[in-house]
């Protein structure tokens, strides 16, 4: 989790340094991936049961041409690493329990 904490702090810091608005809610997308669709579906259901907004799974093509399944959990949150880490912690636990990969989070610059 230390790694995710550092990554989260770096993302937030970079956005704020670039002038992103600290006073608005951000749409934070948490990414899950797996080669096993059934495991990914279990993770999506677990996140949904916890009250998260879960997007439909989609087949994704990797740079090497191989295919993988993925979905996003979308959360509105303050641009604050500690706030975002609360969700990261819960979502990493789901990913670990279901045998899929939590592939990080992202958001968009806000004026």
Short mmCIF file of N, CA, C and O in Angstrom, two decimals:
data_model
loop_
_atom_site.label_atom_id
_atom_site.label_comp_id
_atom_site.label_asym_id
_atom_site.label_seq_id
_atom_site.Cartn_x
_atom_site.Cartn_y
_atom_site.Cartn_z
N UNK A 1 0.82 -1.20 0.00
CA UNK A 1 0.00 0.00 0.00
C UNK A 1 0.86 1.26 0.00
O UNK A 1 0.39 2.30 -0.44
N UNK A 2 2.09 1.13 0.50
CA UNK A 2 2.98 2.31 0.49
C UNK A 2 3.18 2.81 -0.93
O UNK A 2 3.21 4.02 -1.17
N UNK A 3 3.32 1.87 -1.86
CA UNK A 3 3.52 2.23 -3.26
C UNK A 3 2.33 3.03 -3.79
O UNK A 3 2.51 4.05 -4.46
N UNK A 4 1.10 2.56 -3.48
CA UNK A 4 -0.08 3.29 -3.93
C UNK A 4 -0.19 4.65 -3.27
O UNK A 4 -0.64 5.61 -3.87
N UNK A 5 0.25 4.75 -2.02
CA UNK A 5 0.24 6.03 -1.32
C UNK A 5 1.15 7.03 -2.04
O UNK A 5 0.76 8.16 -2.31
N UNK A 6 2.36 6.59 -2.38
CA UNK A 6 3.31 7.46 -3.09
C UNK A 6 2.77 7.86 -4.46
O UNK A 6 2.85 9.03 -4.85
N UNK A 7 2.24 6.89 -5.17
CA UNK A 7 1.69 7.17 -6.50
C UNK A 7 0.55 8.18 -6.40
O UNK A 7 0.47 9.14 -7.18
N UNK A 8 -0.34 7.97 -5.43
CA UNK A 8 -1.48 8.87 -5.25
C UNK A 8 -1.02 10.29 -4.92
O UNK A 8 -1.53 11.26 -5.48
N UNK A 9 -0.07 10.41 -4.03
CA UNK A 9 0.46 11.72 -3.67
C UNK A 9 1.09 12.40 -4.89
O UNK A 9 0.91 13.60 -5.10
N UNK A 10 1.82 11.63 -5.70
CA UNK A 10 2.46 12.19 -6.91
C UNK A 10 1.43 12.68 -7.91
O UNK A 10 1.58 13.76 -8.50
N UNK A 11 0.37 11.90 -8.12
CA UNK A 11 -0.67 12.30 -9.08
C UNK A 11 -1.34 13.59 -8.62
O UNK A 11 -1.50 14.54 -9.40
N UNK A 12 -1.74 13.62 -7.35
CA UNK A 12 -2.41 14.81 -6.81
C UNK A 12 -1.49 16.02 -6.89
O UNK A 12 -1.90 17.10 -7.35
N UNK A 13 -0.25 15.86 -6.48
CA UNK A 13 0.72 16.96 -6.52
C UNK A 13 0.92 17.48 -7.93
O UNK A 13 0.94 18.69 -8.16
N UNK A 14 1.04 16.57 -8.90
CA UNK A 14 1.24 16.97 -10.29
C UNK A 14 0.05 17.77 -10.82
O UNK A 14 0.22 18.79 -11.50
N UNK A 15 -1.15 17.29 -10.52
CA UNK A 15 -2.34 18.01 -10.98
C UNK A 15 -2.42 19.41 -10.38
O UNK A 15 -2.71 20.38 -11.08
N UNK A 16 -2.15 19.51 -9.08
CA UNK A 16 -2.22 20.81 -8.42
C UNK A 16 -1.12 21.75 -8.93
O UNK A 16 -1.36 22.94 -9.13
N UNK A 17 0.08 21.22 -9.16
CA UNK A 17 1.17 22.04 -9.70
C UNK A 17 0.83 22.57 -11.09
O UNK A 17 1.25 23.65 -11.47
N UNK A 18 0.07 21.78 -11.85
CA UNK A 18 -0.32 22.19 -13.20
C UNK A 18 -1.49 23.17 -13.20
O UNK A 18 -1.93 23.62 -14.24
N UNK A 19 -2.03 23.47 -11.99
CA UNK A 19 -3.09 24.45 -11.88
C UNK A 19 -4.49 23.88 -11.83
O UNK A 19 -5.47 24.62 -11.98
N UNK A 20 -4.63 22.58 -11.62
CA UNK A 20 -5.95 21.99 -11.51
C UNK A 20 -6.66 22.54 -10.27
O UNK A 20 -6.03 22.79 -9.24
N UNK A 21 -7.96 22.72 -10.37
CA UNK A 21 -8.77 23.34 -9.32
C UNK A 21 -8.88 22.44 -8.09
O UNK A 21 -9.47 21.35 -8.18
N UNK A 22 -8.39 22.86 -6.94
CA UNK A 22 -8.46 22.02 -5.74
C UNK A 22 -9.83 22.04 -5.06
O UNK A 22 -10.06 21.27 -4.13
N UNK A 23 -10.73 22.90 -5.52
CA UNK A 23 -12.00 23.10 -4.83
C UNK A 23 -13.20 22.41 -5.46
O UNK A 23 -14.34 22.67 -5.07
N UNK A 24 -12.97 21.53 -6.43
CA UNK A 24 -14.08 20.83 -7.08
C UNK A 24 -13.95 19.32 -6.81
O UNK A 24 -12.88 18.84 -6.44
N UNK A 25 -15.05 18.62 -7.01
CA UNK A 25 -14.99 17.16 -6.93
C UNK A 25 -14.46 16.61 -8.25
O UNK A 25 -14.78 17.13 -9.32
N UNK A 26 -13.67 15.58 -8.15
CA UNK A 26 -13.07 14.94 -9.31
C UNK A 26 -13.71 13.59 -9.55
O UNK A 26 -14.08 12.89 -8.60
N UNK A 27 -13.82 13.22 -10.81
CA UNK A 27 -14.26 11.89 -11.16
C UNK A 27 -13.00 11.02 -11.20
O UNK A 27 -12.17 11.15 -12.10
N UNK A 28 -12.85 10.18 -10.20
CA UNK A 28 -11.67 9.33 -10.07
C UNK A 28 -12.03 7.94 -10.59
O UNK A 28 -13.00 7.33 -10.15
N UNK A 29 -11.24 7.47 -11.56
CA UNK A 29 -11.47 6.16 -12.17
C UNK A 29 -10.43 5.18 -11.62
O UNK A 29 -9.24 5.36 -11.83
N UNK A 30 -10.90 4.14 -10.95
CA UNK A 30 -10.05 3.08 -10.43
C UNK A 30 -10.12 1.91 -11.42
O UNK A 30 -11.21 1.44 -11.76
N UNK A 31 -8.96 1.43 -11.87
CA UNK A 31 -8.89 0.44 -12.94
C UNK A 31 -8.62 -0.97 -12.41
O UNK A 31 -7.72 -1.16 -11.58
N UNK A 32 -9.38 -1.92 -12.92
CA UNK A 32 -9.19 -3.34 -12.62
C UNK A 32 -8.96 -4.08 -13.93
O UNK A 32 -9.62 -3.78 -14.93
N UNK A 33 -8.05 -5.07 -13.92
CA UNK A 33 -7.82 -5.88 -15.12
C UNK A 33 -7.58 -7.34 -14.72
O UNK A 33 -7.13 -7.63 -13.61
N UNK A 34 -7.88 -8.23 -15.68
CA UNK A 34 -7.64 -9.65 -15.49
C UNK A 34 -7.76 -10.36 -16.83
O UNK A 34 -8.53 -9.93 -17.69
N UNK A 35 -7.04 -11.44 -16.97
CA UNK A 35 -7.21 -12.30 -18.14
C UNK A 35 -8.44 -13.18 -17.98
O UNK A 35 -8.96 -13.71 -18.95
N UNK A 36 -8.90 -13.35 -16.74
CA UNK A 36 -10.02 -14.23 -16.41
C UNK A 36 -11.28 -13.39 -16.23
O UNK A 36 -11.44 -12.69 -15.23
N UNK A 37 -12.20 -13.49 -17.19
CA UNK A 37 -13.42 -12.68 -17.14
C UNK A 37 -14.25 -12.98 -15.90
O UNK A 37 -14.83 -12.08 -15.29
N UNK A 38 -14.35 -14.26 -15.51
CA UNK A 38 -15.17 -14.62 -14.35
C UNK A 38 -14.64 -13.99 -13.07
O UNK A 38 -15.42 -13.51 -12.24
N UNK A 39 -13.34 -13.98 -12.88
CA UNK A 39 -12.76 -13.35 -11.69
C UNK A 39 -13.00 -11.84 -11.72
O UNK A 39 -13.29 -11.23 -10.70
N UNK A 40 -12.88 -11.26 -12.90
CA UNK A 40 -13.11 -9.82 -13.04
C UNK A 40 -14.56 -9.49 -12.71
O UNK A 40 -14.85 -8.51 -12.03
N UNK A 41 -15.46 -10.35 -13.16
CA UNK A 41 -16.88 -10.16 -12.88
C UNK A 41 -17.15 -10.24 -11.37
O UNK A 41 -17.95 -9.48 -10.83
N UNK A 42 -16.47 -11.15 -10.68
CA UNK A 42 -16.60 -11.26 -9.22
C UNK A 42 -16.15 -9.96 -8.55
O UNK A 42 -16.79 -9.49 -7.61
N UNK A 43 -15.05 -9.39 -9.02
CA UNK A 43 -14.55 -8.14 -8.45
C UNK A 43 -15.53 -7.01 -8.69
O UNK A 43 -15.78 -6.19 -7.80
N UNK A 44 -16.10 -6.95 -9.89
CA UNK A 44 -17.08 -5.91 -10.21
C UNK A 44 -18.30 -6.02 -9.31
O UNK A 44 -18.79 -5.02 -8.77
N UNK A 45 -18.77 -7.24 -9.08
CA UNK A 45 -19.92 -7.45 -8.22
C UNK A 45 -19.60 -7.06 -6.77
O UNK A 45 -20.41 -6.42 -6.10
N UNK A 46 -18.41 -7.42 -6.31
CA UNK A 46 -18.00 -7.07 -4.94
C UNK A 46 -17.94 -5.55 -4.76
O UNK A 46 -18.40 -5.02 -3.73
N UNK A 47 -17.40 -4.85 -5.74
CA UNK A 47 -17.32 -3.38 -5.66
C UNK A 47 -18.73 -2.78 -5.68
O UNK A 47 -19.03 -1.86 -4.93
N UNK A 48 -19.59 -3.32 -6.54
CA UNK A 48 -20.97 -2.85 -6.62
C UNK A 48 -21.69 -3.03 -5.28
O UNK A 48 -22.42 -2.15 -4.82
N UNK A 49 -21.49 -4.18 -4.64
CA UNK A 49 -22.13 -4.46 -3.36
C UNK A 49 -21.67 -3.50 -2.26
O UNK A 49 -22.39 -3.27 -1.30
N UNK A 50 -20.48 -2.93 -2.42
CA UNK A 50 -19.99 -1.93 -1.47
C UNK A 50 -20.49 -0.53 -1.80
O UNK A 50 -20.15 0.44 -1.14
N UNK A 51 -21.30 -0.41 -2.86
CA UNK A 51 -21.91 0.87 -3.21
C UNK A 51 -21.15 1.66 -4.26
O UNK A 51 -21.49 2.82 -4.52
N UNK A 52 -20.15 1.06 -4.88
CA UNK A 52 -19.39 1.77 -5.91
C UNK A 52 -20.12 1.75 -7.25
O UNK A 52 -20.86 0.81 -7.56
N UNK A 53 -19.88 2.78 -8.05
CA UNK A 53 -20.38 2.87 -9.41
C UNK A 53 -19.41 2.08 -10.29
O UNK A 53 -18.24 2.46 -10.44
N UNK A 54 -19.88 0.97 -10.84
CA UNK A 54 -19.03 0.05 -11.60
C UNK A 54 -19.41 0.14 -13.07
O UNK A 54 -20.57 -0.06 -13.43
N UNK A 55 -18.43 0.39 -13.91
CA UNK A 55 -18.68 0.42 -15.35
C UNK A 55 -18.64 -1.00 -15.91
O UNK A 55 -18.05 -1.90 -15.32
N UNK A 56 -19.24 -1.18 -17.07
CA UNK A 56 -19.27 -2.50 -17.69
C UNK A 56 -17.87 -2.96 -18.08
O UNK A 56 -17.06 -2.17 -18.57
N UNK A 57 -17.58 -4.25 -17.89
CA UNK A 57 -16.29 -4.79 -18.32
C UNK A 57 -16.14 -4.68 -19.83
O UNK A 57 -17.13 -4.76 -20.57
N UNK A 58 -14.91 -4.52 -20.27
CA UNK A 58 -14.63 -4.44 -21.70
C UNK A 58 -13.34 -5.20 -21.99
O UNK A 58 -12.44 -5.28 -21.15
N UNK A 59 -13.27 -5.74 -23.19
CA UNK A 59 -12.05 -6.40 -23.61
C UNK A 59 -11.08 -5.33 -24.11
O UNK A 59 -11.44 -4.47 -24.91
N UNK A 60 -9.85 -5.38 -23.63
CA UNK A 60 -8.84 -4.38 -23.96
C UNK A 60 -7.68 -5.05 -24.69
O UNK A 60 -7.33 -6.19 -24.38
N UNK A 61 -7.09 -4.35 -25.64
CA UNK A 61 -5.93 -4.87 -26.35
C UNK A 61 -4.67 -4.20 -25.80
O UNK A 61 -4.59 -2.98 -25.72
N UNK A 62 -3.71 -5.04 -25.41
CA UNK A 62 -2.44 -4.53 -24.89
C UNK A 62 -1.49 -4.18 -26.03
O UNK A 62 -1.74 -4.53 -27.19
N UNK A 63 -0.41 -3.51 -25.71
CA UNK A 63 0.56 -3.07 -26.72
C UNK A 63 1.10 -4.23 -27.54
O UNK A 63 1.41 -4.08 -28.72
N UNK A 64 1.24 -5.40 -26.91
CA UNK A 64 1.78 -6.57 -27.62
C UNK A 64 0.72 -7.31 -28.43
O UNK A 64 0.99 -8.35 -29.02
N UNK A 65 -0.51 -6.80 -28.45
CA UNK A 65 -1.58 -7.41 -29.21
C UNK A 65 -2.41 -8.41 -28.43
O UNK A 65 -3.46 -8.85 -28.91
N UNK A 66 -1.98 -8.78 -27.24
CA UNK A 66 -2.77 -9.71 -26.44
C UNK A 66 -3.99 -9.00 -25.88
O UNK A 66 -4.06 -7.78 -25.84
N UNK A 67 -4.96 -9.78 -25.43
CA UNK A 67 -6.23 -9.24 -24.93
C UNK A 67 -6.33 -9.48 -23.42
O UNK A 67 -5.81 -10.45 -22.89
N UNK A 68 -7.02 -8.56 -22.77
CA UNK A 68 -7.26 -8.63 -21.34
C UNK A 68 -8.61 -7.98 -21.07
O UNK A 68 -9.07 -7.15 -21.86
N UNK A 69 -9.24 -8.35 -19.98
CA UNK A 69 -10.52 -7.75 -19.59
C UNK A 69 -10.28 -6.66 -18.56
O UNK A 69 -9.38 -6.79 -17.73
N UNK A 70 -11.09 -5.62 -18.59
CA UNK A 70 -10.95 -4.56 -17.61
C UNK A 70 -12.27 -3.85 -17.35
O UNK A 70 -13.20 -3.94 -18.14
N UNK A 71 -12.33 -3.21 -16.19
CA UNK A 71 -13.47 -2.34 -15.88
C UNK A 71 -12.98 -1.26 -14.94
O UNK A 71 -11.91 -1.37 -14.33
N UNK A 72 -13.76 -0.20 -14.83
CA UNK A 72 -13.44 0.91 -13.93
C UNK A 72 -14.51 1.05 -12.87
O UNK A 72 -15.69 0.81 -13.12
N UNK A 73 -14.07 1.46 -11.70
CA UNK A 73 -14.95 1.91 -10.63
C UNK A 73 -14.80 3.41 -10.61
O UNK A 73 -13.68 3.94 -10.56
N UNK A 74 -15.91 4.14 -10.68
CA UNK A 74 -15.87 5.60 -10.76
C UNK A 74 -16.40 6.19 -9.45
O UNK A 74 -17.47 5.83 -8.99
N UNK A 75 -15.60 7.09 -8.88
CA UNK A 75 -15.93 7.71 -7.60
C UNK A 75 -15.74 9.21 -7.72
O UNK A 75 -14.75 9.67 -8.30
N UNK A 76 -16.68 9.99 -7.19
CA UNK A 76 -16.46 11.43 -7.08
C UNK A 76 -15.77 11.70 -5.76
O UNK A 76 -16.22 11.23 -4.71
N UNK A 77 -14.63 12.41 -5.83
CA UNK A 77 -13.84 12.63 -4.62
C UNK A 77 -13.09 13.94 -4.71
O UNK A 77 -12.84 14.47 -5.80
N UNK A 78 -12.70 14.43 -3.54
CA UNK A 78 -11.81 15.59 -3.48
C UNK A 78 -10.46 15.18 -4.04
O UNK A 78 -10.09 14.01 -3.98
N UNK A 79 -9.71 16.15 -4.53
CA UNK A 79 -8.36 15.88 -5.02
C UNK A 79 -7.42 15.90 -3.81
O UNK A 79 -6.70 16.86 -3.57
N UNK A 80 -7.49 14.83 -3.05
CA UNK A 80 -6.74 14.69 -1.80
C UNK A 80 -6.28 13.24 -1.72
O UNK A 80 -7.11 12.32 -1.72
N UNK A 81 -4.98 13.03 -1.63
CA UNK A 81 -4.44 11.67 -1.64
C UNK A 81 -5.00 10.81 -0.52
O UNK A 81 -5.29 9.62 -0.72
N UNK A 82 -5.21 11.38 0.65
CA UNK A 82 -5.73 10.59 1.78
C UNK A 82 -7.16 10.14 1.51
O UNK A 82 -7.53 9.01 1.81
N UNK A 83 -7.98 11.02 0.95
CA UNK A 83 -9.36 10.68 0.62
C UNK A 83 -9.39 9.58 -0.44
O UNK A 83 -10.13 8.59 -0.32
N UNK A 84 -8.58 9.75 -1.47
CA UNK A 84 -8.54 8.75 -2.55
C UNK A 84 -8.00 7.42 -2.04
O UNK A 84 -8.48 6.35 -2.44
N UNK A 85 -7.03 7.46 -1.13
CA UNK A 85 -6.45 6.23 -0.59
C UNK A 85 -7.47 5.41 0.20
O UNK A 85 -7.33 4.19 0.29
N UNK A 86 -8.48 6.04 0.75
CA UNK A 86 -9.52 5.27 1.44
C UNK A 86 -10.19 4.30 0.45
O UNK A 86 -10.42 3.14 0.78
N UNK A 87 -10.48 4.80 -0.76
CA UNK A 87 -11.06 3.93 -1.79
C UNK A 87 -10.03 2.94 -2.31
O UNK A 87 -10.34 1.77 -2.52
N UNK A 88 -8.80 3.39 -2.53
CA UNK A 88 -7.75 2.50 -3.02
C UNK A 88 -7.61 1.29 -2.10
O UNK A 88 -7.57 0.14 -2.56
N UNK A 89 -7.58 1.53 -0.81
CA UNK A 89 -7.43 0.45 0.17
C UNK A 89 -8.54 -0.59 0.02
O UNK A 89 -8.28 -1.79 -0.06
N UNK A 90 -9.78 -0.13 -0.06
CA UNK A 90 -10.92 -1.04 -0.19
C UNK A 90 -10.87 -1.79 -1.53
O UNK A 90 -11.15 -2.99 -1.59
N UNK A 91 -10.51 -1.07 -2.59
CA UNK A 91 -10.53 -1.68 -3.91
C UNK A 91 -9.38 -2.65 -4.12
O UNK A 91 -9.54 -3.68 -4.79
N UNK A 92 -8.22 -2.37 -3.54
CA UNK A 92 -7.10 -3.32 -3.60
C UNK A 92 -7.47 -4.61 -2.87
O UNK A 92 -7.15 -5.70 -3.33
N UNK A 93 -8.16 -4.48 -1.74
CA UNK A 93 -8.61 -5.67 -1.01
C UNK A 93 -9.55 -6.52 -1.87
O UNK A 93 -9.44 -7.74 -1.90
N UNK A 94 -10.47 -5.88 -2.57
CA UNK A 94 -11.37 -6.61 -3.47
C UNK A 94 -10.57 -7.31 -4.55
O UNK A 94 -10.79 -8.50 -4.82
N UNK A 95 -9.65 -6.60 -5.18
CA UNK A 95 -8.85 -7.18 -6.26
C UNK A 95 -8.06 -8.39 -5.76
O UNK A 95 -8.04 -9.44 -6.41
N UNK A 96 -7.44 -8.26 -4.61
CA UNK A 96 -6.65 -9.35 -4.05
C UNK A 96 -7.54 -10.55 -3.74
O UNK A 96 -7.21 -11.69 -4.10
N UNK A 97 -8.67 -10.29 -3.12
CA UNK A 97 -9.59 -11.37 -2.76
C UNK A 97 -10.11 -12.11 -4.00
O UNK A 97 -10.28 -13.34 -3.98
N UNK A 98 -10.35 -11.39 -5.08
CA UNK A 98 -10.92 -11.99 -6.29
C UNK A 98 -9.87 -12.51 -7.27
O UNK A 98 -10.21 -13.12 -8.28
N UNK A 99 -8.60 -12.23 -6.99
CA UNK A 99 -7.53 -12.72 -7.86
C UNK A 99 -7.38 -11.94 -9.16
O UNK A 99 -7.01 -12.49 -10.19
N UNK A 100 -7.69 -10.63 -9.10
CA UNK A 100 -7.50 -9.76 -10.27
C UNK A 100 -6.51 -8.67 -9.89
O UNK A 100 -6.11 -8.56 -8.73
N UNK A 101 -6.15 -7.85 -10.86
CA UNK A 101 -5.17 -6.79 -10.61
C UNK A 101 -5.86 -5.44 -10.48
O UNK A 101 -6.65 -5.05 -11.34
N UNK A 102 -5.54 -4.74 -9.39
CA UNK A 102 -5.92 -3.32 -9.28
C UNK A 102 -4.83 -2.58 -10.04
O UNK A 102 -3.65 -2.67 -9.71
N UNK A 103 -5.23 -1.84 -11.08
CA UNK A 103 -4.26 -1.25 -12.00
C UNK A 103 -4.15 0.27 -11.83
O UNK A 103 -3.79 0.97 -12.76
N UNK A 104 -4.46 0.76 -10.62
CA UNK A 104 -4.27 2.17 -10.33
C UNK A 104 -5.50 3.00 -10.59
O UNK A 104 -6.57 2.49 -10.88
N UNK A 105 -5.31 4.30 -10.46
CA UNK A 105 -6.42 5.22 -10.65
C UNK A 105 -5.94 6.43 -11.45
O UNK A 105 -4.75 6.70 -11.57
N UNK A 106 -6.92 7.15 -11.97
CA UNK A 106 -6.63 8.37 -12.69
C UNK A 106 -7.81 9.31 -12.63
O UNK A 106 -8.90 8.94 -12.23
N UNK A 107 -7.54 10.53 -13.01
CA UNK A 107 -8.59 11.54 -13.09
C UNK A 107 -8.17 12.57 -14.13
O UNK A 107 -7.12 12.43 -14.76
N UNK A 108 -8.96 13.58 -14.30
CA UNK A 108 -8.72 14.58 -15.33
C UNK A 108 -8.51 15.96 -14.71
O UNK A 108 -9.10 16.27 -13.68
N UNK A 109 -7.72 16.76 -15.38
CA UNK A 109 -7.48 18.15 -14.99
C UNK A 109 -8.81 18.89 -14.94
O UNK A 109 -9.65 18.73 -15.81
N UNK A 110 -8.99 19.70 -13.92
CA UNK A 110 -10.20 20.51 -13.77
C UNK A 110 -9.81 21.99 -13.66
O UNK A 110 -8.94 22.32 -12.88
N UNK A 111 -10.47 22.82 -14.44
CA UNK A 111 -10.17 24.27 -14.37
C UNK A 111 -10.94 24.92 -13.27
O UNK A 111 -11.90 24.47 -12.76
#
